[in-house]
Tab-separated table of C-alpha atoms and ligand atoms in Angstrom:
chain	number	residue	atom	x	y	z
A	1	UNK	CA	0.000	0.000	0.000
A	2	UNK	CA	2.502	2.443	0.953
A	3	UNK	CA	6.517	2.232	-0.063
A	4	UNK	CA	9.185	3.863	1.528
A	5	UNK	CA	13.010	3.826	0.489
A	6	UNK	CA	15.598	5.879	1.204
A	7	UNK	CA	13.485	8.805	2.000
A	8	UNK	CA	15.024	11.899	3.594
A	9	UNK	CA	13.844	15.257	3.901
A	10	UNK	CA	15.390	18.720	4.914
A	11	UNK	CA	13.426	21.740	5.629
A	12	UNK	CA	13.507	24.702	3.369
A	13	UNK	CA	16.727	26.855	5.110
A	14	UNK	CA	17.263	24.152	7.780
A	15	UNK	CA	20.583	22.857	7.708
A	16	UNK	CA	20.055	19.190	9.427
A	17	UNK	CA	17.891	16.893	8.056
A	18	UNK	CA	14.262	16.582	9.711
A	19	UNK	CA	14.359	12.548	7.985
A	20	UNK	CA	17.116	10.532	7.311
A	21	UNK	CA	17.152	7.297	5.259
A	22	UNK	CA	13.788	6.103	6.007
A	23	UNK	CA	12.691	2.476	4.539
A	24	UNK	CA	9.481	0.576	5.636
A	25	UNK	CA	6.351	-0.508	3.614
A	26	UNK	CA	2.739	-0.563	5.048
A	27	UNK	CA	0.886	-3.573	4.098
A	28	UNK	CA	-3.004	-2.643	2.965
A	29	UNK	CA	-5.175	-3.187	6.351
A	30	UNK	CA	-3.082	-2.958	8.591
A	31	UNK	CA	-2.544	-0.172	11.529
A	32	UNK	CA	0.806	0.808	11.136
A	33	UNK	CA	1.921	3.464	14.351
A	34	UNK	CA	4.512	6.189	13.864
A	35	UNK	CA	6.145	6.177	17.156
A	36	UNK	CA	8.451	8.665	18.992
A	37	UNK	CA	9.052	11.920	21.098
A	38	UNK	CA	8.119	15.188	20.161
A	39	UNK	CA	10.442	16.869	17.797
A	40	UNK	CA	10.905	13.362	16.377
A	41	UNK	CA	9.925	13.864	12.998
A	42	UNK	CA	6.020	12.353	12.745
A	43	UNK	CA	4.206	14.905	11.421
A	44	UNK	CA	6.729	15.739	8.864
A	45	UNK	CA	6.895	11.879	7.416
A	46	UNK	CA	2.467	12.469	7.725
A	47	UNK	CA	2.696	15.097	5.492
A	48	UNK	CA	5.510	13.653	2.950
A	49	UNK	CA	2.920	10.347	2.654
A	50	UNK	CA	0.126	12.723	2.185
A	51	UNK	CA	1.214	14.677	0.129
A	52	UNK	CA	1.716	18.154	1.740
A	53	UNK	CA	5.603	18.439	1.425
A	54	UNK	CA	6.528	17.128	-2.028
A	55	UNK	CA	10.534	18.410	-1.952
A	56	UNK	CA	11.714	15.225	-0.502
A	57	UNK	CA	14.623	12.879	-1.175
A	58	UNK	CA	15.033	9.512	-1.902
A	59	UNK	CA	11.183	6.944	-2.604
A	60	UNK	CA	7.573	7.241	-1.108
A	61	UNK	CA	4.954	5.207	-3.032
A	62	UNK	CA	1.547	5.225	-2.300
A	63	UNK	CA	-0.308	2.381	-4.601
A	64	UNK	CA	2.498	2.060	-6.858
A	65	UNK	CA	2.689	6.205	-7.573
A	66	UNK	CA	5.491	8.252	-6.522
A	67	UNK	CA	3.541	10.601	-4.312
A	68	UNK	CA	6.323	13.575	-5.460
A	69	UNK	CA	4.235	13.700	-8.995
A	70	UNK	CA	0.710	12.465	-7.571
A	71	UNK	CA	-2.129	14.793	-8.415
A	72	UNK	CA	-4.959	15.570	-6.373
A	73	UNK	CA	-6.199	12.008	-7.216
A	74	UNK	CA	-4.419	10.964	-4.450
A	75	UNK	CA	-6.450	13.274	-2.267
A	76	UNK	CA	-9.227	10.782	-3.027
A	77	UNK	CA	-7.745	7.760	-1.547
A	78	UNK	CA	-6.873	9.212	1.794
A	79	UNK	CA	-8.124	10.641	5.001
A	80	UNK	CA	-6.374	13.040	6.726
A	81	UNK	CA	-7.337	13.892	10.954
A	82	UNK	CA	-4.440	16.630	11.777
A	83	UNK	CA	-3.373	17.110	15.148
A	84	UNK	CA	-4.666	20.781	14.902
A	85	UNK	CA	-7.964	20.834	12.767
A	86	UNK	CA	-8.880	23.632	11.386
A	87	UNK	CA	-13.143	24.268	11.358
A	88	UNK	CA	-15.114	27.128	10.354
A	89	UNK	CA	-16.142	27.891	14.345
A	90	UNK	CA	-19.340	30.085	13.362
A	91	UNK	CA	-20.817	26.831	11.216
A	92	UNK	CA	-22.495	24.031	12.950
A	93	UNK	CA	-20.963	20.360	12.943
A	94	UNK	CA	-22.881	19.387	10.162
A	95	UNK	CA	-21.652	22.370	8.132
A	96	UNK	CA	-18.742	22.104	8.239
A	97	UNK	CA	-19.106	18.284	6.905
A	98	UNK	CA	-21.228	19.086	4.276
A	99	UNK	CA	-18.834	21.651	3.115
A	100	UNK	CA	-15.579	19.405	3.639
A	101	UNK	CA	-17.290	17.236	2.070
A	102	UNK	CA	-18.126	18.848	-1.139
A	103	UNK	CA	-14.272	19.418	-1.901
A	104	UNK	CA	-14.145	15.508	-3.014
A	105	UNK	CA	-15.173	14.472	-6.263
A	106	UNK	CA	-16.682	11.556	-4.965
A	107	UNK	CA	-18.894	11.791	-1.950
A	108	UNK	CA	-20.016	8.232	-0.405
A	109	UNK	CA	-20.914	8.942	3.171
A	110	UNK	CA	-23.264	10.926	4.616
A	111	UNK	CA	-22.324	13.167	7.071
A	112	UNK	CA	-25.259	12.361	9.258
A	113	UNK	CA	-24.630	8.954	9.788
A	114	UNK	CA	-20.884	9.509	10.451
A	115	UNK	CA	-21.665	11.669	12.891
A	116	UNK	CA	-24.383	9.290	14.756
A	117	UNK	CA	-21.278	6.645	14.117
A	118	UNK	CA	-19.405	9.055	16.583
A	119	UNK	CA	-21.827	9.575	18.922
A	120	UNK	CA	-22.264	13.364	18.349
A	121	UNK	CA	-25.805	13.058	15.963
A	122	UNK	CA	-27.144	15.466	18.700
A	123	UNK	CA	-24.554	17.626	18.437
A	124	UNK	CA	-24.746	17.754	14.558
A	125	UNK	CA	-26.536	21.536	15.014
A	126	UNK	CA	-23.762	23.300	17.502
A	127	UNK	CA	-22.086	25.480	16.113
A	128	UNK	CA	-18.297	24.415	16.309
A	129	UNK	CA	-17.130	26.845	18.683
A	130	UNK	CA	-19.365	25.245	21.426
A	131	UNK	CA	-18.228	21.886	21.128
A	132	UNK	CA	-15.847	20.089	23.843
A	133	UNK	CA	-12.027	19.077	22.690
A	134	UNK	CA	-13.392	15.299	22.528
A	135	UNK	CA	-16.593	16.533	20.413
A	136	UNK	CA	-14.058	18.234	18.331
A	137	UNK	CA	-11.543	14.898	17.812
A	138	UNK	CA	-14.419	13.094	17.033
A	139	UNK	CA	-15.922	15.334	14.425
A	140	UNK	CA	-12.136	15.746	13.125
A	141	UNK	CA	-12.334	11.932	12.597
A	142	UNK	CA	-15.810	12.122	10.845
A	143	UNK	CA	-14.342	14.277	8.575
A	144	UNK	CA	-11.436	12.512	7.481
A	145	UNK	CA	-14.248	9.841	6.529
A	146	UNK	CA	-16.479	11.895	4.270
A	147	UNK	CA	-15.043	10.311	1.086
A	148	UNK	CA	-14.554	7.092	2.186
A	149	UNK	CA	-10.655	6.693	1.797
A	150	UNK	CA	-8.878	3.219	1.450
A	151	UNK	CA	-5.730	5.189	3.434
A	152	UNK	CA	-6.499	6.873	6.470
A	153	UNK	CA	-3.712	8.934	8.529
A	154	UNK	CA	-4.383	9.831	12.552
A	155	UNK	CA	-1.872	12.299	13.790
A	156	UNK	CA	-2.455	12.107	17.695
A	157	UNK	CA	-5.892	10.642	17.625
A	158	UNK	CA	-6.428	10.447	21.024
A	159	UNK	CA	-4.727	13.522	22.466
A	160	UNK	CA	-6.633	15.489	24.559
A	161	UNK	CA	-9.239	13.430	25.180
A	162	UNK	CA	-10.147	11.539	28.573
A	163	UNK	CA	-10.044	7.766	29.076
A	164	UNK	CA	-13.614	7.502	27.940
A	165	UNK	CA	-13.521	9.260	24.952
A	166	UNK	CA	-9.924	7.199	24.117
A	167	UNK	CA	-11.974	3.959	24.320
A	168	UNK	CA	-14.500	5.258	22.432
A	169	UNK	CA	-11.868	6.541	19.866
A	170	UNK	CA	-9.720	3.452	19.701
A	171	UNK	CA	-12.995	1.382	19.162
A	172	UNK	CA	-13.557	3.459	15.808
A	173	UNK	CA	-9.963	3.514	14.750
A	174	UNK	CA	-10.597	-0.903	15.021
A	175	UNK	CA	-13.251	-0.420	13.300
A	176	UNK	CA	-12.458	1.136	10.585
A	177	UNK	CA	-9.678	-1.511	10.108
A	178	UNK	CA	-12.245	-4.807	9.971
A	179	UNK	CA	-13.819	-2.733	6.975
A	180	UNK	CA	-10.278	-3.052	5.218
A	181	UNK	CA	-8.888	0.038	5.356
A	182	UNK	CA	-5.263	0.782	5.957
A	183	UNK	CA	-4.725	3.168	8.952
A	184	UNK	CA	-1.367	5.175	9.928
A	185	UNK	CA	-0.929	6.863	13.368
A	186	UNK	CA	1.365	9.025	14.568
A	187	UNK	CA	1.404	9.405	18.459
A	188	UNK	CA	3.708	9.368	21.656
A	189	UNK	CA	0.896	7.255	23.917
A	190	UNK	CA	2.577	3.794	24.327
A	191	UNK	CA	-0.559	2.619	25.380
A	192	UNK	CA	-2.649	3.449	21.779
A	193	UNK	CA	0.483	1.525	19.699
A	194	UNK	CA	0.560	-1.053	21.827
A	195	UNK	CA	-3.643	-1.989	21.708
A	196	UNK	CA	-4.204	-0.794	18.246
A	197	UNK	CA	-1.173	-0.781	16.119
A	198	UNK	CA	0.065	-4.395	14.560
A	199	UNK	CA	3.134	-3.113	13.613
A	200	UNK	CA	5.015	0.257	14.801
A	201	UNK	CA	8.190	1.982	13.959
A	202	UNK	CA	9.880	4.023	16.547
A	203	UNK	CA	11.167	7.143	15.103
A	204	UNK	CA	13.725	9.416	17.156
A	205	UNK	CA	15.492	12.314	15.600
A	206	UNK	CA	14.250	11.998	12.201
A	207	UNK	CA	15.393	8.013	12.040
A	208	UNK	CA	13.951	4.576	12.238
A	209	UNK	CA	15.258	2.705	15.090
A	210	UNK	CA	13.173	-1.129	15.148
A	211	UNK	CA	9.585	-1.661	13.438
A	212	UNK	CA	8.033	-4.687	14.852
A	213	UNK	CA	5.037	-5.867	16.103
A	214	UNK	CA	4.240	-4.278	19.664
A	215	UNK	CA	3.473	-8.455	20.896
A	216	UNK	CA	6.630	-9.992	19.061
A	217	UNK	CA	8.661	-6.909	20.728
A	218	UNK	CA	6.722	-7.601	24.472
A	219	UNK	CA	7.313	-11.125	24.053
A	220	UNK	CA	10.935	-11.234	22.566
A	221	UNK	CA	12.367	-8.598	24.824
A	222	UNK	CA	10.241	-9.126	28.104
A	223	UNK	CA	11.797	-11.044	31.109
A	224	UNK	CA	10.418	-13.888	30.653
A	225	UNK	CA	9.023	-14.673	33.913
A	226	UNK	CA	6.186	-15.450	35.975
A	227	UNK	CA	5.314	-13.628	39.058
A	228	UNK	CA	2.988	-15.734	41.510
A	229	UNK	CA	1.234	-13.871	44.542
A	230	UNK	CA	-0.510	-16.677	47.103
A	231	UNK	CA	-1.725	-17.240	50.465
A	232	UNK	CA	0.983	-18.426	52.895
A	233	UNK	CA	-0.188	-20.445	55.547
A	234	UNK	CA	-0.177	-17.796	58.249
A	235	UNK	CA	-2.579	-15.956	55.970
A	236	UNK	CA	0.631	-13.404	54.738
A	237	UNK	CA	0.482	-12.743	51.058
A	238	UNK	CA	3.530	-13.800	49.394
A	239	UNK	CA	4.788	-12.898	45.690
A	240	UNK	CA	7.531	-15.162	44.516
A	241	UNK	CA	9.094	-14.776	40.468
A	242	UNK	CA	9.839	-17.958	38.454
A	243	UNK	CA	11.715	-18.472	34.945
A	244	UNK	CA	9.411	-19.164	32.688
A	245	UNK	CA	11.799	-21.421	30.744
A	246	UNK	CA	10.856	-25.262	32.083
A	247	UNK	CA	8.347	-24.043	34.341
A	248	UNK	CA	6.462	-27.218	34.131
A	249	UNK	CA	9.495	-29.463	35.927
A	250	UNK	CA	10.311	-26.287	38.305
A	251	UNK	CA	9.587	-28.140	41.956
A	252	UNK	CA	9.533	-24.836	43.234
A	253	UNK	CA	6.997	-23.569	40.890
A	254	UNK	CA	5.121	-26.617	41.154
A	255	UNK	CA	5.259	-26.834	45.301
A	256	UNK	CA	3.803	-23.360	45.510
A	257	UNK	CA	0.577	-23.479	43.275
A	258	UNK	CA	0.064	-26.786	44.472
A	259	UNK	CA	0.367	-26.271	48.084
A	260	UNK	CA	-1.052	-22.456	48.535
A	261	UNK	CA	-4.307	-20.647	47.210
A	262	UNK	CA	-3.028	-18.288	44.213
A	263	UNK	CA	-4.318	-14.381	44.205
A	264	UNK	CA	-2.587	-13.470	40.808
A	265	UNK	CA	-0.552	-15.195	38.032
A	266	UNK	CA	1.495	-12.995	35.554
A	267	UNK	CA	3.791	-13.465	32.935
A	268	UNK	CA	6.189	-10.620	33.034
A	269	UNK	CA	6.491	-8.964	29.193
A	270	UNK	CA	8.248	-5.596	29.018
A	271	UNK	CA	6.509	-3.204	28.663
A	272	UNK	CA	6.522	-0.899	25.515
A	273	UNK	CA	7.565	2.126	27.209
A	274	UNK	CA	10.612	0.122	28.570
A	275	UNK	CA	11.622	-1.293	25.350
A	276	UNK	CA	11.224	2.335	23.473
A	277	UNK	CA	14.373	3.466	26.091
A	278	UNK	CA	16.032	0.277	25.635
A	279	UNK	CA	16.221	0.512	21.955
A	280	UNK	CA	16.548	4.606	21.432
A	281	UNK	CA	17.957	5.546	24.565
A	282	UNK	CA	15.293	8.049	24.878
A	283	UNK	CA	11.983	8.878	26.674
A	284	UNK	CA	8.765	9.098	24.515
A	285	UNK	CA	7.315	12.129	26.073
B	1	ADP	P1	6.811	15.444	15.682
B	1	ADP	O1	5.539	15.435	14.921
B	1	ADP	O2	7.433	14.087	15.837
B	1	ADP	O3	6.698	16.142	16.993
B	1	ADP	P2	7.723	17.272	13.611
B	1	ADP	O4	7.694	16.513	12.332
B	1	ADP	O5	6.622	18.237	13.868
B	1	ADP	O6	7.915	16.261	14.827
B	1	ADP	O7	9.094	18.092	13.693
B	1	ADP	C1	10.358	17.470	13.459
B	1	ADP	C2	11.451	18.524	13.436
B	1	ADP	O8	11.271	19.390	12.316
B	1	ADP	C3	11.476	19.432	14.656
B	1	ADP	O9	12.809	19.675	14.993
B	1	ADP	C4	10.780	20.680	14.176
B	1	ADP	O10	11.275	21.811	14.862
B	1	ADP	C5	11.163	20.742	12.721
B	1	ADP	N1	10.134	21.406	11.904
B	1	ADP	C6	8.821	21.082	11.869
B	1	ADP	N2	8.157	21.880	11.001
B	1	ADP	C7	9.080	22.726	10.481
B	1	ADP	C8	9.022	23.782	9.520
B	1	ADP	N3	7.874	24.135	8.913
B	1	ADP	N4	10.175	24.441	9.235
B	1	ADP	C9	11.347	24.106	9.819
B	1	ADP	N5	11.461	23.109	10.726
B	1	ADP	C10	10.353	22.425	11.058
B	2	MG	MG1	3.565	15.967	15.538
C-alpha cells in the first residue's frame, strides 16, 4: 500500500535533516503506528505520505505512484485527521461536513450517519465553537471519513481526550480496520500503539530505530518470567518470580501453586515504554 526507500527530507533553510534514510512498507489493512518523542519527525513523514511536502529525497509510493508527482487524485484515496484541525467555528458540525465534504469528487458517506457513528448526531446543530475538545476529535475523525478513503492517517488521535472518549476513539480507529482500510498513526501514547497498532516503527530524531510488532517486541524482549502472589499459611500474602523457561518441571513452581491458594498469576512482558528506552535511549514524552 505504501513504499518507503531511502526517503530523507530537509526543511527549506534548515541545515540538518528533519528525515534521514527512512525504509518501511505498510501492508493494505493494517494499523501501522509512527512512534516517537516530540520533535521526532512524525508529522513531517504524515505530510511527505500525504502529500503536503513534495521536496523530498530519496522513494515514497503510495499504490504504486510516486507521491512527489501524484495529483490531487491521491487526495481521493486518503483521510487526513491533523493534530490541529482547522473548522469554520461560526458553522455548525454538520456544516462544516457538508462543506468538507463537497471538496471531493466523490462523496459516499453521509455526514449524518458519520456523525451518529461518533456519537455526536445530537450535536450535529452546535455550532463548532461550542463543542468540547473530545466533540471536536471526534468530528475531526468524521471528517477525514467523508469520502470514504482506502488510506487513512491519525496524527495524535487520542490527544486530549479523557479515558472515555480514548476507548471510544480506539474502538472506531478498530473499526475502521475490519472494513479493510489501511490506517497510519502518529502518536507518543505507548498505550494506543501497543492496543491498536500491529506493527510500529519508533522514530527518534528523524530516524527509524526497530519496526516490529508491539506483541513480538513484548514477548521477545520481556523477562520472561512469571510472578505468583498466594496465600501463605499464616494468611501473609507472598509474591515469589519464576523463569518461565521449564516451568512445568520447576519443583519450586510446582510446590507453591500446588500447596497455597493463588491471588494473581502474571507473565512478566516488558513493557513498551521500557523497550522504546532500551532501543533509542530516549523517553517518549
Ligand atoms: P513530531 O511530529 O514528531 O513532533 P515534527 O515533524 O513536527 O515532529 O518536527 C520534526 C522537526 O522538524 C522538529 O525539529 C521541528 O522543529 C522541525 N520542523 C517542523 N516543522 C518545520 C518547519 N515548517 N520548518 C522548519 N522546521 C520544522
Ligand atoms: Mg507531531
Amino acid at each position: 500500500m505504501i513504499e518507503v526507500n531511502g526517503l530523507s527530507f530537509t526543511y527549506p533553510r534548515c541545515r540538518e535533516r528533519t528525515l534521514q534514510q527512512l525504509d518501511f512498507r505498510i501492508a493494505e489493512g493494517e494499523i501501522f503506528g509512527i512512534l516517537g518523542p516530540s520533535g521526532a519527525g512524525k508529522s513531517t513523514l504524515q505530510k511527505i505520505l500525504t502529500g503536503i511536502l513534495k521536496n523530498y529525497e530519496g522513494s515514497a509510493k503510495m499504490m504504486g505512484i510516486e507521491i512527489r508527482t501524484s495529483d490531487s487524485s491521491l487526495n481521493e484515496q486518503i483521510g487526513v485527521a491533523f493534530e490541529f484541525p482547522n473548522f469554520y467555528t461560526k458553522f455548525t458540525a454538520l456544516e462544516n461536513l457538508q462543506l468538507f465534504g463537497s471538496l471531493y469528487k466523490k462523496q459516499a458517506v453521509n455526514p449524518m450517519d458519520l456523525l451518529r457513528e461518533v456519537g455526536l448526531q445530537d450535536a450535529a446543530g452546535m455550532r463548532v465553537s461550542q463543542l468540547s475538545k473530545g466533540m471536536k476529535m471526534r468530528l475531526n475523525f468524521c471528517r477525514a471519513l467523508l469520502h470514504e478513503p482506502a488510506i487513512l492517517f491519525l496524527d495524535e488521535p487520542t490527544s486530549g481526550l479523557d479515558p472515555g472518549h480514548a476507548e471510544g476513539m480506539k474502538a472506531l480507529i478498530r473499526n475502521q480496520k475490519a472494513m479493510g482500510k489501511t490506517v497510519i498513526i502518529t502518536t507518543h501514547h505507548m498505550k494506543v500503539a501497543e492496543e491498536l497498532c500491529d506493527r510500529i516503527a519508533f522514530l527518534v530524531d528523524g530516524s527509524i530505530k526497530l519496526i516490529d510488532s508491539p506483541r513480538e517486541l513484548m514477548v521477545r524482549r520481556g523477562t520472561k518470567r512469571l510472578a505468583v502472589e498466594y496465600r501463605r499459611n499464616d494468611g501473609v500474602l507472598a509474591r515469589t518470580e519464576f523463569s518461565l523457561e521449564g516451568i512445568g518441571d520447576n519443583p519450586d513452581f510446582l510446590h507453591t501453586i500446588r500447596q497455597f491458594p493463588l491471588e494473581t498469576i502474571h507473565s512478566q512482558e516488558a513493557s513498551l515504554e521500557q523497550i522504546f528506552i532500551e532501543v533509542t535511549g530516549r523517553k517518549l514524552q
